[in-house]
PDB file of C-alpha atoms in Angstrom:
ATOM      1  CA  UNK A  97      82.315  11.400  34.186  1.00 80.00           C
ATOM      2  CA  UNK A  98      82.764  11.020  30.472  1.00 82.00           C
ATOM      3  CA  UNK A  99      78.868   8.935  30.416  1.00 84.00           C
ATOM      4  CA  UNK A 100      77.849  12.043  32.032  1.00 84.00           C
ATOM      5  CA  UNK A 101      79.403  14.651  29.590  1.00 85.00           C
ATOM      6  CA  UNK A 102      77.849  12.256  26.735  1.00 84.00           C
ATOM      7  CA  UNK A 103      74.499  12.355  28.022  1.00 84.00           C
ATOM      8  CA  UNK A 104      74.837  16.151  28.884  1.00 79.00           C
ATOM      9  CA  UNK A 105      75.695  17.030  25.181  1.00 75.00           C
ATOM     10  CA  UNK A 106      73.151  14.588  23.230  1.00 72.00           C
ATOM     11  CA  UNK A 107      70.049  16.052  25.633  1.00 72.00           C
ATOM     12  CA  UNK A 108      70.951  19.346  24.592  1.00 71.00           C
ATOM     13  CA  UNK A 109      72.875  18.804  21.100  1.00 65.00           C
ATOM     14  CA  UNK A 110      70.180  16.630  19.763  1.00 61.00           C
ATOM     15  CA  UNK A 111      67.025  18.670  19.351  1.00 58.00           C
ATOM     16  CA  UNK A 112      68.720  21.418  17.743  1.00 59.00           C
ATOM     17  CA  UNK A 113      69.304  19.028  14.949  1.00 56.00           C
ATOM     18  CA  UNK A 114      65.889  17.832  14.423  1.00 61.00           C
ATOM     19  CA  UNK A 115      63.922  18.258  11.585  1.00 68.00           C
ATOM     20  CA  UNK A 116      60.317  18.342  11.647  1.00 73.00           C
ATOM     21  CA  UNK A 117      56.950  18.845   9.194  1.00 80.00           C
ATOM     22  CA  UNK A 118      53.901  20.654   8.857  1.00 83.00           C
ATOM     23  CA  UNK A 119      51.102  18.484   9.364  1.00 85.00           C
ATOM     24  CA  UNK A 120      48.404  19.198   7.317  1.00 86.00           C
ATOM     25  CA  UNK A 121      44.292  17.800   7.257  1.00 87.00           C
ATOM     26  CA  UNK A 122      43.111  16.157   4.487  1.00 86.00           C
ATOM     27  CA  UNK A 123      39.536  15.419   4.375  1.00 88.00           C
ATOM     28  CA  UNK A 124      37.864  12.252   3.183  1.00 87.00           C
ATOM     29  CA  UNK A 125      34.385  13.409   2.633  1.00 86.00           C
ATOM     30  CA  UNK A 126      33.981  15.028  -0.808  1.00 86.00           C
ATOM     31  CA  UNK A 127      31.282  17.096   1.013  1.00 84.00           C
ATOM     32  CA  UNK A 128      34.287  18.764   2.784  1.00 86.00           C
ATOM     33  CA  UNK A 129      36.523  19.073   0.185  1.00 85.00           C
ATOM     34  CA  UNK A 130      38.145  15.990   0.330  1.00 85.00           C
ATOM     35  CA  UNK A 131      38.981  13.814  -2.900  1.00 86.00           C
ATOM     36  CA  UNK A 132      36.008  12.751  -5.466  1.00 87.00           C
ATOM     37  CA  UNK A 133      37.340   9.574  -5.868  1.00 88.00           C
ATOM     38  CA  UNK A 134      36.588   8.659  -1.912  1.00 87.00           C
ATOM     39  CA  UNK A 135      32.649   9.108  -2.541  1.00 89.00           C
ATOM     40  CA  UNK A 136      31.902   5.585  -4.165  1.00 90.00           C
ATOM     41  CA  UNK A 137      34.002   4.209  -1.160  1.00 88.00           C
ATOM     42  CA  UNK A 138      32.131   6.024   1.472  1.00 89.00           C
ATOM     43  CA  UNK A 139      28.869   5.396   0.148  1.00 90.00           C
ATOM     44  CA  UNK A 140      29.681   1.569  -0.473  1.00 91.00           C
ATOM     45  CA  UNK A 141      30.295   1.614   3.589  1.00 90.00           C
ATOM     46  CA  UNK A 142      27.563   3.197   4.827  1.00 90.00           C
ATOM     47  CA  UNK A 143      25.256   1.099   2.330  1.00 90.00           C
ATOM     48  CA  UNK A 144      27.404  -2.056   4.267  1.00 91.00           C
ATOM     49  CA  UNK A 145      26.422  -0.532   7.582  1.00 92.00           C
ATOM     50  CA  UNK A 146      22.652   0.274   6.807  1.00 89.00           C
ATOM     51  CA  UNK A 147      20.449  -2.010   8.511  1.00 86.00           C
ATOM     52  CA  UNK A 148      17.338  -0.787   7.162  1.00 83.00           C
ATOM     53  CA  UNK A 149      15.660  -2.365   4.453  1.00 76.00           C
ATOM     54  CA  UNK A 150      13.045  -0.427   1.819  1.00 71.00           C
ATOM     55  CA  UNK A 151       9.936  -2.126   1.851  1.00 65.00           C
ATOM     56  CA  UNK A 152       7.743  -1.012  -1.041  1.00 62.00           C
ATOM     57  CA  UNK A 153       4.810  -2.504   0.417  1.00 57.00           C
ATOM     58  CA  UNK A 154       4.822  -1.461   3.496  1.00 56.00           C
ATOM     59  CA  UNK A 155       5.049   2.313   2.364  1.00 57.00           C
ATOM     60  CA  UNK A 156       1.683   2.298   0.871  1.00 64.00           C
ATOM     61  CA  UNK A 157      -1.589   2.798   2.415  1.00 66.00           C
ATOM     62  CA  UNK A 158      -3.304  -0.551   2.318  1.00 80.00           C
ATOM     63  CA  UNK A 159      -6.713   0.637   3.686  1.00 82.00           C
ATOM     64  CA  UNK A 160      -9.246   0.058   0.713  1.00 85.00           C
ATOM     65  CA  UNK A 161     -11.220   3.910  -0.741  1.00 85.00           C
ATOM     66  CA  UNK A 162     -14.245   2.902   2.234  1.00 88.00           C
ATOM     67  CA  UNK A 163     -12.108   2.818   4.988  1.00 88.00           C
ATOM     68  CA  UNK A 164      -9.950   6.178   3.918  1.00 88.00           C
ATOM     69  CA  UNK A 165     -13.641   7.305   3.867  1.00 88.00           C
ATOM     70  CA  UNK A 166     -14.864   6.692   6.712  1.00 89.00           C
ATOM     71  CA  UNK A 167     -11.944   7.474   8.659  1.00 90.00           C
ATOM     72  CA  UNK A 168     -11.778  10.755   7.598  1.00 90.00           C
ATOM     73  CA  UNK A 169     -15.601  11.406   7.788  1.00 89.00           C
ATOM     74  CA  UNK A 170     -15.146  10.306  11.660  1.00 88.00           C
ATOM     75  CA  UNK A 171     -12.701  13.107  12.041  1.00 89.00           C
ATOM     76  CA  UNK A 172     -14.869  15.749  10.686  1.00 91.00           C
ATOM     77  CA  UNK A 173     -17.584  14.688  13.074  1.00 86.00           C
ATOM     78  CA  UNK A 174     -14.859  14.768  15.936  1.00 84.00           C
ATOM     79  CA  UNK A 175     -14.014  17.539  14.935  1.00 87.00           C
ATOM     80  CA  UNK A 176     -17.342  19.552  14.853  1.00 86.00           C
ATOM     81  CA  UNK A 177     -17.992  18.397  18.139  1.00 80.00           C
ATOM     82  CA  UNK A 178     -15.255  19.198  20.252  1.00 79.00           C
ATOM     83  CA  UNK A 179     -16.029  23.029  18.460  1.00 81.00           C
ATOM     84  CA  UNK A 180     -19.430  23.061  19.247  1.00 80.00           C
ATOM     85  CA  UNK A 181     -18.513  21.847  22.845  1.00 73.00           C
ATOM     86  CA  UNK A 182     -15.419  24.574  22.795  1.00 73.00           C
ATOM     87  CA  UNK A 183     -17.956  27.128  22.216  1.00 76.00           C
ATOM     88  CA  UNK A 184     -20.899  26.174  24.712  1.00 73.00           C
ATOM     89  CA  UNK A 185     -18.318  26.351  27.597  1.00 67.00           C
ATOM     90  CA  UNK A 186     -16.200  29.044  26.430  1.00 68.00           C
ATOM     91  CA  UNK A 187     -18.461  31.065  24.241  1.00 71.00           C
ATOM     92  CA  UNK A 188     -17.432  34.038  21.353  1.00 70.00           C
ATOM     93  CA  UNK A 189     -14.932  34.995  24.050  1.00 71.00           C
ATOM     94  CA  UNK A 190     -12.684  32.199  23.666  1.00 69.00           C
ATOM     95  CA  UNK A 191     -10.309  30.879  26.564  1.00 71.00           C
ATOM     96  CA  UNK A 192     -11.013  32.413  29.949  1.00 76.00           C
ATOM     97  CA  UNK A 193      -9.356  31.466  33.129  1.00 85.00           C
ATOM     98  CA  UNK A 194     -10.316  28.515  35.400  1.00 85.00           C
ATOM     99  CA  UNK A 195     -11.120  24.816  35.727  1.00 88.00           C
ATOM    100  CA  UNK A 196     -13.221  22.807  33.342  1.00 83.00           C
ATOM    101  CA  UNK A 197     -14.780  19.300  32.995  1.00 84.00           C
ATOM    102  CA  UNK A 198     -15.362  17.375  29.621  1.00 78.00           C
ATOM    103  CA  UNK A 199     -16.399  14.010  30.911  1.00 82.00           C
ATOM    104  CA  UNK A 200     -12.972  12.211  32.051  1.00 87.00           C
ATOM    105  CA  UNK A 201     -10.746  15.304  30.966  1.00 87.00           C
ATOM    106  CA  UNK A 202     -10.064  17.554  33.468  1.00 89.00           C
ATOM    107  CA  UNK A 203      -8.802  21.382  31.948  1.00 87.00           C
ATOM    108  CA  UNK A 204      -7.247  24.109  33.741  1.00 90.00           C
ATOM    109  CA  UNK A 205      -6.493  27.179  32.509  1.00 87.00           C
ATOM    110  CA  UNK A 206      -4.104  30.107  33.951  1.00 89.00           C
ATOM    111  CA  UNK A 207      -1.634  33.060  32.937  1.00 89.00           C
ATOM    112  CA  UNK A 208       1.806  32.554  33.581  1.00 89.00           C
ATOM    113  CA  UNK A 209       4.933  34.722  32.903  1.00 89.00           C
ATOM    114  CA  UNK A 210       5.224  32.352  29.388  1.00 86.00           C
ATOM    115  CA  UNK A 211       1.944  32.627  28.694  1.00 84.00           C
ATOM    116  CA  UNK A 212      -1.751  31.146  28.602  1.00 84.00           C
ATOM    117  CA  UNK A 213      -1.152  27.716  30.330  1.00 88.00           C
ATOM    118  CA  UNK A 214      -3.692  24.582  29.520  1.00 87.00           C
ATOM    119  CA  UNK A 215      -2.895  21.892  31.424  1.00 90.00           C
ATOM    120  CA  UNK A 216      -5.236  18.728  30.630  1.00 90.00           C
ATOM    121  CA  UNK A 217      -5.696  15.502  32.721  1.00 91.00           C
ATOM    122  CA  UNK A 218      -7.479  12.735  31.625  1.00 90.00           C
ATOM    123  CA  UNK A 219      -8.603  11.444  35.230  1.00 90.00           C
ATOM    124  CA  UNK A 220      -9.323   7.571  33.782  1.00 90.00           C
ATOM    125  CA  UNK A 221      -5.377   7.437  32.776  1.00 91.00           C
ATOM    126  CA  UNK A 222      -4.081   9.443  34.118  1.00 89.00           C
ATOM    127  CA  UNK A 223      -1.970  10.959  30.972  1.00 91.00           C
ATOM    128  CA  UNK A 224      -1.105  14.560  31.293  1.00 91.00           C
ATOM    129  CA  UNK A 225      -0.331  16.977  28.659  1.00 90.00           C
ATOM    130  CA  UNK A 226       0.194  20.672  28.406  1.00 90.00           C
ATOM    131  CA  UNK A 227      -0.393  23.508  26.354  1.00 86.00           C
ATOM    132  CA  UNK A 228       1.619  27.147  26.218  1.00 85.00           C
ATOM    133  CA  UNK A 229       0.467  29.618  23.978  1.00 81.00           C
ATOM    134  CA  UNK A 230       3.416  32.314  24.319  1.00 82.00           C
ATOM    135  CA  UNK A 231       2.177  36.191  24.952  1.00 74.00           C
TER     136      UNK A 231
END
């Protein structure tokens, strides 16, 4: 009986005496208001964790003033002809609705409740891709 009376009274004496604290969030990161001092320490870490390595070399473009040259001279020819083609099968009008051949690529063109739907299949691969232009 008294073990019981002694256990009654600390259960309910006890937390009436506690004392507690506030806790309060510090942050690390100067970025977040967090001590100055901790920014040479974080960045020293992350530096430790970085994998990556800067390679000068391979940054730069190592194809010599020719081959710039005539890389970019094939894209302007690619370029006129895919508009020249654009405008024999579509004419001044522009995009019109229906089903199209360019060789291997297979085009079709519809209105949907997003918009002007190209979808484009090249039938050698296979590879899809498609093209929304919103209303």
């Amino acid at each position: 009986m008294r073990l019981l009376i002694i256990t009654l009274f600390l259960v309910v004496a006890l937390p009436k005496n506690s004392v507690g604290q506030d806790l309060v969030y510090t942050p690390k990161n100067p970025a977040f208001g967090g001590d100055t001092f901790n920014y040479q320490w974080l960045l020293s870490a992350a530096e430790a964790q970085n994998k990556l390595t800067d390679d000068k070399d391979a940054s730069r473009d190592q194809r010599s003033d020719v081959e710039r040259f005539t890389e970019n001279l094939n894209n302007q020819l690619l370029n006129r002809i895919s508009r020249t083609l654009f405008n024999e099968q579509f004419g001044e009008n522009g995009l019109t609705e229906g089903t199209f051949n360019f060789g291997t690529l297979f085009v079709e063109i519809f209105p949907s409740g997003e918009g002007l739907v190209i979808n484009i299949l090249d039938t050698s691969t296979g590879d899809q891709s498609q093209v929304i232009i919103p209303n």
